[in-house]
JSON list of C-alpha atoms in Angstrom, two decimals:
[
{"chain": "V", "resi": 1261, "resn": "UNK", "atom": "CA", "xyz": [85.84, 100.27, 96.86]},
{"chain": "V", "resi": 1262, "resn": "UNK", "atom": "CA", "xyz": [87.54, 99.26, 93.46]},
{"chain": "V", "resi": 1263, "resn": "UNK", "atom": "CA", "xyz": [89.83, 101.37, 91.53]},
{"chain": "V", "resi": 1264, "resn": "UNK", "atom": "CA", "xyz": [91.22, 99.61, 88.46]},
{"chain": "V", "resi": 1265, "resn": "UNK", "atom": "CA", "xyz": [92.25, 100.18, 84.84]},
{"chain": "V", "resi": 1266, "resn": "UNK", "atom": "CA", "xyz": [92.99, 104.13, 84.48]},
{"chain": "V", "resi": 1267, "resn": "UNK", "atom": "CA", "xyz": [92.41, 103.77, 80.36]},
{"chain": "V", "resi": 1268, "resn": "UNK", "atom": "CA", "xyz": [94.64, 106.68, 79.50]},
{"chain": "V", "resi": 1269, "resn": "UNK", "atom": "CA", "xyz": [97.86, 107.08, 77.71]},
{"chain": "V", "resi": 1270, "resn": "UNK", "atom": "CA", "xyz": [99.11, 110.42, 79.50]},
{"chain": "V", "resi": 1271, "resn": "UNK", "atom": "CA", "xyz": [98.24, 110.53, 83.19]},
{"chain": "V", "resi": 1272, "resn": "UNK", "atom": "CA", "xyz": [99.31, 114.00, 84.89]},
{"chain": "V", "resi": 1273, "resn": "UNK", "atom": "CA", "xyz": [97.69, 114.11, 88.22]},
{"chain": "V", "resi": 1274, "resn": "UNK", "atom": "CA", "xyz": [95.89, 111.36, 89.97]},
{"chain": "V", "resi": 1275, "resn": "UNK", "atom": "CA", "xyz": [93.96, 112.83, 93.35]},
{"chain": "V", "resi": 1276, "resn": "UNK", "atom": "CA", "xyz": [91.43, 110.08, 95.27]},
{"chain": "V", "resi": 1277, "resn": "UNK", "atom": "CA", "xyz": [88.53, 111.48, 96.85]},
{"chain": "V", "resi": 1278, "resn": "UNK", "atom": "CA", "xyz": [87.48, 109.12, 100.18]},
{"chain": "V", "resi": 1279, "resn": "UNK", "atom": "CA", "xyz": [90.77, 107.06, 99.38]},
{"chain": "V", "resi": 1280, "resn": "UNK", "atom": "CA", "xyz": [90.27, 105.71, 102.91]},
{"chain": "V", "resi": 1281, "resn": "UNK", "atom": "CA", "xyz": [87.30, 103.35, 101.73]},
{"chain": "V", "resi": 1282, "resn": "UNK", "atom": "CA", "xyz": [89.97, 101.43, 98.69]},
{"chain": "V", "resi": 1283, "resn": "UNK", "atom": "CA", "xyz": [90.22, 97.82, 99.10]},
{"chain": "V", "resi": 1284, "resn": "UNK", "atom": "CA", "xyz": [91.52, 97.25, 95.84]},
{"chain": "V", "resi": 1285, "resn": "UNK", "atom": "CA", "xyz": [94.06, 98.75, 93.79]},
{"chain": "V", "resi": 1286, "resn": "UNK", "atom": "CA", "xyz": [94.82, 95.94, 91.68]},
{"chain": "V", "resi": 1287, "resn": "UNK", "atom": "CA", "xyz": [95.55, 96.63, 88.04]},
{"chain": "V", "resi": 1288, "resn": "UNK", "atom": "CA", "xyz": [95.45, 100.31, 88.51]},
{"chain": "V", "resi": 1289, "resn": "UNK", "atom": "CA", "xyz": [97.88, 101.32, 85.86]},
{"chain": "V", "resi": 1290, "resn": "UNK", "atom": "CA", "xyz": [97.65, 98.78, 84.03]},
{"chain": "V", "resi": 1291, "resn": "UNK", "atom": "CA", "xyz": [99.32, 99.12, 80.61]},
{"chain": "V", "resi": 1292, "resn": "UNK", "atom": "CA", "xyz": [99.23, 102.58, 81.46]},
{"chain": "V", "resi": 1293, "resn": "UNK", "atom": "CA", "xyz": [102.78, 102.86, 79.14]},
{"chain": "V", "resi": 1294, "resn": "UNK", "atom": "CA", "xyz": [103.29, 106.61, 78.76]},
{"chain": "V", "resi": 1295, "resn": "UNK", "atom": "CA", "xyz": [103.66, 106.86, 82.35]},
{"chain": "V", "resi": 1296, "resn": "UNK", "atom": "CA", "xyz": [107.02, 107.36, 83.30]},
{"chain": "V", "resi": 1297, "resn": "UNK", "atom": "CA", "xyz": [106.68, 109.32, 86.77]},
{"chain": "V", "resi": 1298, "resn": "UNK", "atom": "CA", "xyz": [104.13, 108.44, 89.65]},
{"chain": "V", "resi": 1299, "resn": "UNK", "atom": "CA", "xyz": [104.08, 109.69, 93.05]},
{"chain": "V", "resi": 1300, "resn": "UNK", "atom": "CA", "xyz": [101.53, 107.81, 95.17]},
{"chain": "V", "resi": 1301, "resn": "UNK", "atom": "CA", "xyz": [103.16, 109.03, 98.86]},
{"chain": "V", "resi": 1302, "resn": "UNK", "atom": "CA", "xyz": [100.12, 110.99, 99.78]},
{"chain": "V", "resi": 1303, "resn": "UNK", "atom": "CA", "xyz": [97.95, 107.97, 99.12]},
{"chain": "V", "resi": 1304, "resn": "UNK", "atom": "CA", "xyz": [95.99, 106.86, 102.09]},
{"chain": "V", "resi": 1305, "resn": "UNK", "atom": "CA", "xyz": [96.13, 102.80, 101.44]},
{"chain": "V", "resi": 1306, "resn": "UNK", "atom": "CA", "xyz": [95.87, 101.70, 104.89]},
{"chain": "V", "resi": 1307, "resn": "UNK", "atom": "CA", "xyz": [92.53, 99.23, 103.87]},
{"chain": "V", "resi": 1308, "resn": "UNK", "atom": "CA", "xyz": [94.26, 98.40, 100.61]},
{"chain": "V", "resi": 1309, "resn": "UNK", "atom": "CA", "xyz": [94.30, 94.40, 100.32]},
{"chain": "V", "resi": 1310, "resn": "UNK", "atom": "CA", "xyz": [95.11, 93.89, 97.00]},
{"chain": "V", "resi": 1311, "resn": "UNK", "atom": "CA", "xyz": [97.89, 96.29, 94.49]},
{"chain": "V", "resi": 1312, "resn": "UNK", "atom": "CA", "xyz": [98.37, 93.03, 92.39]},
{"chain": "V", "resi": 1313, "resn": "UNK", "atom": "CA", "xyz": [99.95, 94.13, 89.34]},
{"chain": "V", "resi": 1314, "resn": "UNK", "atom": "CA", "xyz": [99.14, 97.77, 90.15]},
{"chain": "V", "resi": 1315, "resn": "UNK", "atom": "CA", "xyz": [101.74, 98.75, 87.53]},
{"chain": "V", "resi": 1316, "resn": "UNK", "atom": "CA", "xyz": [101.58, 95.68, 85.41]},
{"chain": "V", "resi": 1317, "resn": "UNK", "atom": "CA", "xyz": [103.23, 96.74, 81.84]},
{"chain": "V", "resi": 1318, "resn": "UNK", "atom": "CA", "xyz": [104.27, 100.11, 82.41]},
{"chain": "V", "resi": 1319, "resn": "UNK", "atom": "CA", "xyz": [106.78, 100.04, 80.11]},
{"chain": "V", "resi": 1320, "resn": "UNK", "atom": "CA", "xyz": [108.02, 103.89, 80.29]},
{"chain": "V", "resi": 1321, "resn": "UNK", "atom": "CA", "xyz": [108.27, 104.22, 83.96]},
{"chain": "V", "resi": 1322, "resn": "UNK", "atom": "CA", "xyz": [111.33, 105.21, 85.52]},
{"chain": "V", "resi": 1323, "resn": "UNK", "atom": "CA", "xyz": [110.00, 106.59, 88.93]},
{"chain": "V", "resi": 1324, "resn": "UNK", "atom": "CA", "xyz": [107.98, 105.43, 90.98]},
{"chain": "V", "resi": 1325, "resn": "UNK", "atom": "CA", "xyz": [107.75, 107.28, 95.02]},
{"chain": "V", "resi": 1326, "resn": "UNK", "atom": "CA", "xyz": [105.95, 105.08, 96.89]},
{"chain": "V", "resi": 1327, "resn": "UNK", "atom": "CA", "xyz": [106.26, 107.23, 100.02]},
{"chain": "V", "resi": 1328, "resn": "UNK", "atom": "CA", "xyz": [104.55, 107.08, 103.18]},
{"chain": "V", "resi": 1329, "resn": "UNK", "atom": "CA", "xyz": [102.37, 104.04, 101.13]},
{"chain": "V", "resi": 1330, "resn": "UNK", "atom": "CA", "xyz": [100.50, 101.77, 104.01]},
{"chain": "V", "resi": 1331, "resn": "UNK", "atom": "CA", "xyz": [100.91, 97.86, 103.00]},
{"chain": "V", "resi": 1332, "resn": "UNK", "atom": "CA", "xyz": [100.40, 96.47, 106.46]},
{"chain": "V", "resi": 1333, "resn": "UNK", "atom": "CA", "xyz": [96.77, 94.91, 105.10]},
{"chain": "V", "resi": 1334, "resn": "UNK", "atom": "CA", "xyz": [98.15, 94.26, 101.74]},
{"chain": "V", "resi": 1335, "resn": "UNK", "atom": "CA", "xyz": [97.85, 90.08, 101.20]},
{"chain": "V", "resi": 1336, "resn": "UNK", "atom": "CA", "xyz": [98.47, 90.22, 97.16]},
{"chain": "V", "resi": 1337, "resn": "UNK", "atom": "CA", "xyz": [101.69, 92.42, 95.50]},
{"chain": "V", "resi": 1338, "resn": "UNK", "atom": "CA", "xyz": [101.47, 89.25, 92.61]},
{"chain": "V", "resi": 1339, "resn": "UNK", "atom": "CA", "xyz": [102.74, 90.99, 89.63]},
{"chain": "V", "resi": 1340, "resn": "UNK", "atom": "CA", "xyz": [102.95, 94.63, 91.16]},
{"chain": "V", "resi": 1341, "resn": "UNK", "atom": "CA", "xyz": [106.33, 95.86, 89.28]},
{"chain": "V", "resi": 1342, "resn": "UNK", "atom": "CA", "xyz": [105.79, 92.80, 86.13]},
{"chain": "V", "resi": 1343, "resn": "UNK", "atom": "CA", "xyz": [106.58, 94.40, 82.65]},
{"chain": "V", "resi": 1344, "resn": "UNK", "atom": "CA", "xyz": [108.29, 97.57, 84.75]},
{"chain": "V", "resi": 1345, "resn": "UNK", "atom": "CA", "xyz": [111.20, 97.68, 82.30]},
{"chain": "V", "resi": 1346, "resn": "UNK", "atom": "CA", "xyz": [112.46, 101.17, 82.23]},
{"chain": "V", "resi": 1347, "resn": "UNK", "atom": "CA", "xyz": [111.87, 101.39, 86.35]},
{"chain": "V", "resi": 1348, "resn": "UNK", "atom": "CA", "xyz": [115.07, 103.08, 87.66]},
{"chain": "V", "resi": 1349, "resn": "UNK", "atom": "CA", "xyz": [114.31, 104.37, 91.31]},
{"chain": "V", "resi": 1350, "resn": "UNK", "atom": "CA", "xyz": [111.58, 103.48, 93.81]},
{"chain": "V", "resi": 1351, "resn": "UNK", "atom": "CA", "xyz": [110.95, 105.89, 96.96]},
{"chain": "V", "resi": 1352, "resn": "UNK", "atom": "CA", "xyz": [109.52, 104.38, 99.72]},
{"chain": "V", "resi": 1353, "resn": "UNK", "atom": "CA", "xyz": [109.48, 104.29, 103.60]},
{"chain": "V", "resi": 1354, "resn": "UNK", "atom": "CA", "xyz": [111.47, 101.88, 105.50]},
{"chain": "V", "resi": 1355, "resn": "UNK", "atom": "CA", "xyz": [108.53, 100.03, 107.29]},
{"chain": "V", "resi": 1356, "resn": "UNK", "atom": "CA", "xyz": [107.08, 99.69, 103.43]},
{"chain": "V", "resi": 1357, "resn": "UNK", "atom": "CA", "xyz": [106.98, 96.12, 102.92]},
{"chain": "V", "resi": 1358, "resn": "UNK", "atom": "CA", "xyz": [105.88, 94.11, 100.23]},
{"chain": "V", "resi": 1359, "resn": "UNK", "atom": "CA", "xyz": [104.11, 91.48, 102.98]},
{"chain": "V", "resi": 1360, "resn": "UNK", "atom": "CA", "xyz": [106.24, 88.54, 102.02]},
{"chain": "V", "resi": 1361, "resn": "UNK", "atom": "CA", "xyz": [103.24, 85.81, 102.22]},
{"chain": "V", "resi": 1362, "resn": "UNK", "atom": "CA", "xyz": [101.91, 88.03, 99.44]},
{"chain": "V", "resi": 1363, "resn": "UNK", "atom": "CA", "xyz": [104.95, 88.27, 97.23]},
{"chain": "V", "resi": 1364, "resn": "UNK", "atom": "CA", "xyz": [105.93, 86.02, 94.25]},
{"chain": "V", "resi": 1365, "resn": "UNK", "atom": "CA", "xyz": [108.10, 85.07, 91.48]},
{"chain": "V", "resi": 1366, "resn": "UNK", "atom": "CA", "xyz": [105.74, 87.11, 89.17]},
{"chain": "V", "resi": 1367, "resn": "UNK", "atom": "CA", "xyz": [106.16, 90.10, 91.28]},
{"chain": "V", "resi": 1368, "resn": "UNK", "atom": "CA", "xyz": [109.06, 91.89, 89.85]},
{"chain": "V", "resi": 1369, "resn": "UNK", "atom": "CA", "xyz": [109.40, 89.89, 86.70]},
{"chain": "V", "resi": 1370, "resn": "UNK", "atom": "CA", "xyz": [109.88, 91.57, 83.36]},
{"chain": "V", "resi": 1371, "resn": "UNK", "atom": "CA", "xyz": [108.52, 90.32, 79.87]}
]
């Protein structure tokens, strides 16, 4: 399963039903530039492959908890954080690991 481009300005809640079945998270938020707090912890991502620039242009956000977030099957973080200019703070786990064979220059870069 595919979950891509949330076309919103204001996101308040985001709550995945069957989350176990995502593959693909890439370009989730993308441009998504009102957002300036997201809390993806309780996510289940343990068959995600693919959170390539997940949060690609989110201009406003300053927090981002990524939690208990599963990346052992993720191959492609390519422009995951790119455009992230305001980001402040990140949360995560210490086993979370951007899988180094799947991380690039374009991964944290800002426009």
């Amino acid at each position: 399963m595919t979950i891509k481009n949330f076309i919103v300005n204001n996101i308040l809640q985001v709550e995945l039903i069957e989350e176990k079945t995502i593959t693909d998270m890439s370009d989730m938020f993308f441009r998504c530039g009102s957002l300036e707090t997201l809390d993806l912890s309780g996510f289940d991502t343990s068959a995600v492959t693919d959170i390539s620039y997940m949060l690609y242009d989110c201009t406003c956000l300053k927090t981002l908890d990524l939690g208990s977030m599963n990346t052992a099957n993720v191959s492609d973080i390519e422009g995951m954080f790119a455009g992230c200019e305001a980001l402040e703070v990140i949360y995560c786990d210490a086993d979370w690991s951007g899988n180094s064979k799947a991380a690039n220059q374009y991964t944290f870069t800002t426009n």
